[in-house]
Amino acid sequence: MTDSAITPFSLAVPQQAIDDLHARLARVRWADEAPDAPWAYGASLAFMREMVEHWRLRHDWRATEAALNAWPQFRTRIDGIDLHFLHVQGKGPAPRPLLLSHGWPGSILEFLKLIPLLTDPAAHGGDAADAFTVVVPSLPGYTLSFREGQPRMALPAIGAMFDTLMRERLGYDRYFAQGGDWGSFVTAWLAANRAQHLRGIHLNFLPLRRDAAMFANPSVAEQRYIGELEAFLKEETGYQWIQGTRPQTLAFALADSPVGLAAWIAEKYRAWTDCGGDPRNALSMDEMLDNISLYWFTNCIGASFWPYYARMHAQWPIDGRIEVPTGYCEFPREILRPPREAAERVFNIRRWTVEKKGGHFAALEQPAVLAREIRTFFRDLP
């Protein structure tokens, strides 16, 4: 691949890799579990037994592969990375370019329900004038943008790569951008550092500093958020510390054990979705296993940790106030929900919507709601 070429891509996992996965699942050695409270100390043994049985006997990877291959996929080399992306043309009188960025432990698969709502709104009860041409990259180091031994990329480098993709490779001089999780950091970095290229941004997670300097004289709403933040930092950030300090050590375990990988990700599906304690209330078992399988087959889990390491060993990646028009959609089971007054110190908030249902994986959990918010906010921006 030359440094500027864009080549079509289609995923074809070797049957040998699928057979190896099933063989590993058939000989799992189960961990013991404290008898008093499933999920209290991490992934539930009973849930994991059900997930592994489904993965081994009923999950159809070839169907997932075919669903992904139904969309136009490509690769192009940027800064030494063979960057994988979907590029789906909009159906309407004047589709506008939109960059969608995922996070961890996500992938482009989480956008498959959202894409048709954005690219062909008329086919889903919307207005063709709201159509977008959608570009969905796999983050460098994640799934189909990963190869063994490739350079690791921090968030600013990822943002710069995505801007190169949009402008130099695809020819979109100005575009819209949307993201959650690490994708919200990438989107915000673009707005802070490539503002002249952005027409507007939309977030379903707010990348705000987590320090007291943000709240010198906290309001009632900010005091509520500070309490939530303290609880989150105490009880919910163990994964960040190990991924951010010793990613390589953890990678050995999760690259060798599909059950370990599944437990590490499934616990986040329970903690971060609007599921009432059972992740199957928010996502189907197949939706969870589709993503987990993509991580397994690409053997990318160690590289996917890198943004955590880079974040913990560098300055906060978003500096200064962002003036690009910003829309935000808050879902009730999001990891953190800063109040609007805090967000407005950093972002030029033009639309702020609070939803009644949904969590961290908005594109998977509430694709119709997220599509509506994206279309509504971007509709009137020049």
XYZ file of C-alpha atoms in Angstrom:
382
model
C 0.000 0.000 0.000
C 1.425 3.401 -0.990
C 1.241 6.230 1.497
C -1.678 7.933 -0.266
C -3.578 4.998 -1.744
C -7.089 4.067 -0.632
C -7.757 0.361 -1.152
C -11.019 -1.579 -0.710
C -11.150 -3.945 2.233
C -13.241 -6.981 3.120
C -12.926 -8.962 6.334
C -12.432 -12.729 6.125
C -11.428 -14.415 9.379
C -9.764 -17.774 8.624
C -11.865 -20.777 9.606
C -8.844 -22.062 11.536
C -9.090 -19.033 13.852
C -12.790 -19.694 14.491
C -12.107 -23.372 15.194
C -9.293 -22.417 17.578
C -11.631 -20.059 19.434
C -14.249 -22.777 19.855
C -11.601 -25.222 21.073
C -10.381 -22.755 23.684
C -13.953 -22.100 24.831
C -14.558 -25.836 25.201
C -11.687 -26.292 27.665
C -12.075 -23.216 29.841
C -10.968 -23.499 33.479
C -13.466 -21.431 35.449
C -12.473 -19.030 38.179
C -13.945 -19.387 41.642
C -16.456 -16.770 42.783
C -17.285 -15.415 46.233
C -20.714 -16.865 47.119
C -22.478 -13.778 48.425
C -22.992 -11.292 45.584
C -22.626 -11.962 41.840
C -21.230 -8.924 39.959
C -20.148 -7.266 43.224
C -16.467 -7.981 42.590
C -16.429 -8.110 38.810
C -17.990 -10.288 36.126
C -20.547 -12.834 37.322
C -19.617 -16.511 37.035
C -23.157 -17.539 36.088
C -23.359 -14.852 33.411
C -19.983 -15.774 31.994
C -20.942 -19.436 31.789
C -24.012 -18.459 29.756
C -21.991 -16.104 27.553
C -19.335 -18.687 26.805
C -21.923 -21.377 26.019
C -23.638 -18.982 23.619
C -20.313 -17.986 22.061
C -19.264 -21.589 21.496
C -22.579 -23.056 20.338
C -24.826 -20.328 18.955
C -22.962 -17.148 18.029
C -22.600 -16.870 14.251
C -19.412 -14.963 13.450
C -19.910 -15.364 9.715
C -23.212 -13.476 9.964
C -21.443 -10.638 11.777
C -18.683 -10.646 9.187
C -21.233 -10.488 6.359
C -23.092 -7.610 8.031
C -19.862 -5.620 8.255
C -18.821 -6.498 4.711
C -22.163 -5.221 3.426
C -20.788 -1.701 4.010
C -18.036 -0.149 1.867
C -14.735 -0.547 3.731
C -11.292 0.756 2.909
C -7.738 1.120 4.189
C -5.203 3.882 3.740
C -1.776 4.352 5.302
C -1.338 7.446 7.492
C 1.678 7.961 9.773
C 2.690 4.335 9.468
C -0.781 2.982 10.314
C -2.967 1.081 7.857
C -6.115 2.925 8.885
C -9.358 1.025 8.337
C -12.593 2.920 7.786
C -16.128 2.749 6.440
C -17.106 5.378 3.883
C -20.855 5.314 3.273
C -22.369 7.756 0.793
C -25.494 9.593 1.883
C -28.762 9.448 -0.022
C -30.208 12.926 -0.337
C -29.935 16.189 -2.267
C -26.740 17.336 -0.513
C -25.280 14.827 1.981
C -22.842 16.395 4.434
C -19.617 14.683 5.554
C -19.691 13.302 9.102
C -16.849 11.643 11.010
C -17.921 9.117 13.678
C -15.346 8.043 16.290
C -15.740 5.126 18.696
C -13.969 4.428 21.987
C -12.946 1.542 24.279
C -14.007 -1.250 24.432
C -15.879 -0.373 21.267
C -15.387 -0.721 17.539
C -17.023 0.311 14.300
C -19.578 -2.470 14.894
C -21.390 -0.284 17.413
C -22.339 2.120 14.598
C -23.952 -0.389 12.237
C -27.479 0.421 13.444
C -26.791 4.153 13.412
C -25.267 4.454 9.928
C -28.434 3.843 7.855
C -30.369 6.333 9.994
C -27.800 8.997 9.110
C -27.040 8.130 5.500
C -30.606 7.427 4.363
C -32.964 9.229 6.742
C -35.854 9.235 4.250
C -35.968 5.423 4.375
C -36.435 5.619 8.154
C -39.132 8.260 8.480
C -36.814 11.278 8.241
C -36.011 13.992 5.746
C -33.596 13.286 2.871
C -32.226 16.807 3.351
C -30.686 15.606 6.631
C -28.559 12.921 4.969
C -24.864 12.536 5.819
C -22.021 10.815 4.048
C -20.499 8.940 6.959
C -16.840 8.114 7.601
C -16.231 5.653 10.442
C -12.571 4.803 11.175
C -11.381 2.030 13.437
C -9.184 3.793 15.989
C -5.465 3.118 15.409
C -4.501 0.122 17.526
C -8.097 -1.138 17.541
C -9.423 -4.169 15.643
C -9.051 -3.567 11.891
C -6.630 -0.641 12.294
C -4.160 -2.882 14.127
C -1.226 -4.979 13.015
C 1.383 -6.628 15.207
C 4.238 -4.347 16.234
C 2.788 -1.139 14.832
C 3.437 2.253 16.499
C 1.126 3.176 19.383
C -0.879 6.380 19.015
C -2.055 8.866 21.654
C -5.285 10.802 21.236
C -3.795 13.951 19.627
C -2.036 11.807 17.020
C -5.283 9.948 16.347
C -7.132 13.236 15.898
C -4.507 14.470 13.438
C -4.736 11.185 11.494
C -8.511 11.447 11.245
C -8.234 15.015 9.973
C -5.767 13.829 7.339
C -8.209 11.088 6.363
C -11.125 13.499 6.018
C -9.329 16.293 4.201
C -6.340 14.921 2.307
C -7.562 11.412 1.486
C -11.303 11.949 1.090
C -11.374 15.631 0.096
C -13.736 16.984 2.750
C -12.326 20.432 3.532
C -14.942 21.009 6.256
C -16.902 18.357 8.018
C -18.969 17.474 11.077
C -17.717 15.138 13.822
C -19.390 13.057 16.522
C -18.094 10.758 19.244
C -18.404 9.152 22.650
C -15.821 7.709 25.057
C -12.343 8.148 23.471
C -14.206 9.251 20.364
C -15.391 12.305 22.274
C -11.775 13.150 23.128
C -10.782 12.789 19.473
C -13.745 14.922 18.397
C -12.999 17.608 20.981
C -9.299 17.599 20.066
C -10.228 18.215 16.448
C -12.461 21.119 17.468
C -9.663 22.594 19.589
C -6.827 22.071 17.100
C -8.467 21.913 13.660
C -11.341 24.314 14.253
C -11.157 25.734 10.740
C -11.987 22.280 9.372
C -14.982 21.607 11.628
C -18.529 22.772 10.924
C -19.781 21.485 14.258
C -19.308 18.675 16.768
C -21.717 16.467 18.694
C -20.834 14.476 21.818
C -22.546 11.836 23.918
C -19.738 11.917 26.492
C -18.078 15.077 27.829
C -14.260 14.998 28.062
C -13.798 17.414 30.963
C -10.848 17.573 33.339
C -11.445 15.673 36.567
C -9.820 18.053 39.046
C -10.875 20.573 41.669
C -9.707 23.529 39.579
C -12.823 23.115 37.465
C -15.037 23.752 40.497
C -13.667 26.594 42.624
C -17.145 27.643 43.794
C -19.363 24.696 42.930
C -23.079 25.116 42.418
C -25.606 22.583 43.685
C -25.449 20.739 40.359
C -21.658 20.763 40.428
C -21.621 19.474 43.996
C -23.776 16.570 42.820
C -21.323 15.893 40.013
C -18.293 16.116 42.328
C -19.873 13.432 44.510
C -20.492 11.208 41.495
C -16.943 11.818 40.305
C -15.446 10.876 43.670
C -17.439 7.630 43.735
C -16.401 6.841 40.162
C -12.710 7.485 40.826
C -12.788 5.278 43.938
C -14.787 2.295 42.674
C -14.850 2.304 38.860
C -11.364 3.137 37.619
C -9.396 -0.019 38.378
C -9.389 -0.905 34.686
C -7.948 2.548 33.863
C -5.050 2.138 36.273
C -3.942 -1.256 35.029
C -4.515 -0.342 31.356
C -2.781 2.967 31.935
C 0.247 1.711 33.878
C 0.890 -1.952 32.991
C -0.977 -2.564 29.729
C 1.478 -5.150 28.454
C 1.108 -7.446 31.456
C -2.670 -7.486 31.205
C -2.469 -8.007 27.447
C -0.761 -11.413 27.913
C -3.749 -12.747 29.861
C -6.469 -11.347 27.613
C -4.718 -12.231 24.344
C -4.425 -15.865 25.463
C -7.850 -16.383 27.046
C -11.063 -15.582 25.160
C -13.009 -16.021 28.388
C -10.763 -13.523 30.135
C -11.216 -11.071 27.270
C -14.986 -11.554 27.313
C -15.202 -11.035 31.076
C -13.056 -7.887 30.922
C -15.373 -6.327 28.313
C -18.706 -7.784 29.477
C -18.276 -6.265 32.925
C -18.228 -2.847 31.213
C -21.362 -3.678 29.276
C -23.106 -4.237 32.585
C -21.624 -1.215 34.375
C -22.022 1.278 31.538
C -25.377 0.424 29.942
C -28.917 1.198 31.061
C -29.561 -2.443 31.869
C -30.951 -2.669 35.400
C -28.195 -5.071 36.445
C -28.285 -7.467 33.485
C -26.466 -6.341 30.316
C -28.872 -8.407 28.212
C -31.559 -5.841 29.018
C -29.595 -3.303 26.966
C -27.668 -5.398 24.430
C -28.258 -8.845 23.017
C -25.749 -11.560 23.750
C -24.857 -11.561 20.063
C -24.218 -7.800 20.017
C -21.798 -8.145 22.905
C -20.074 -11.165 21.367
C -19.813 -9.542 17.929
C -17.543 -6.873 19.363
C -15.667 -9.207 21.701
C -15.036 -11.578 18.775
C -13.654 -8.760 16.629
C -11.200 -7.899 19.411
C -10.283 -11.584 19.726
C -9.719 -12.301 16.045
C -7.634 -9.172 15.512
C -5.633 -9.767 18.752
C -5.615 -6.025 19.376
C -6.462 -5.836 23.066
C -2.996 -4.716 24.215
C -2.786 -1.941 21.614
C -6.331 -0.834 22.458
C -5.104 -0.002 25.988
C -2.597 2.548 24.705
C -4.783 5.697 24.923
C -5.048 5.011 28.670
C -1.286 4.769 29.055
C -0.716 7.876 26.946
C -3.384 9.775 28.847
C -1.861 8.950 32.251
C 1.648 9.917 31.160
C 0.957 13.144 29.293
C -0.879 16.415 29.732
C -4.643 16.646 29.339
C -5.136 16.378 25.561
C -7.693 19.188 25.171
C -6.329 22.635 25.935
C -8.249 25.918 26.019
C -11.825 26.792 25.184
C -13.520 25.242 22.153
C -15.566 27.672 20.072
C -16.783 25.205 17.441
C -20.590 24.852 17.866
C -21.181 21.863 20.141
C -24.211 19.686 20.751
C -24.457 17.241 23.620
C -26.858 14.417 24.425
C -26.832 13.105 27.992
C -27.967 9.544 28.645
C -28.932 8.625 32.222
C -26.527 5.691 32.613
C -23.521 7.484 31.173
C -20.329 6.965 33.176
C -20.129 10.635 34.195
C -22.678 13.420 33.659
C -21.160 16.855 34.219
C -23.641 19.735 34.548
C -24.089 22.134 31.666
C -22.478 25.051 33.495
C -19.227 23.078 33.800
C -19.331 22.008 30.165
C -19.888 25.573 28.998
C -16.559 26.634 30.498
C -14.890 24.523 27.813
C -17.381 24.076 24.974
C -19.567 26.416 22.942
C -22.721 24.515 23.841
C -25.550 25.185 21.389
C -27.779 22.202 22.144
C -28.075 20.224 25.393
C -30.511 17.306 25.542
C -31.202 15.007 28.484
C -32.653 11.638 27.563
C -34.698 9.275 29.718
C -33.091 5.987 28.711
C -29.680 4.829 27.549
C -26.083 4.594 28.628
C -22.477 4.828 27.508
C -22.879 2.849 24.266
C -25.460 5.222 22.822
C -25.143 4.148 19.182
C -25.877 0.549 20.194
C -28.442 1.194 22.921
C -30.392 4.113 21.469
C -29.475 4.517 17.776
C -32.725 6.246 16.778
C -32.410 8.804 19.584
C -28.766 9.508 18.811
C -29.490 9.834 15.068
C -32.300 12.285 15.787
C -30.041 14.409 17.968
C -27.224 14.454 15.416
C -29.582 15.399 12.583
C -31.377 18.052 14.608
C -28.248 19.783 15.869
C -26.292 19.779 12.623
C -29.298 20.686 10.436
C -28.967 24.465 10.671
C -25.200 24.814 10.982
C -23.533 26.385 7.939
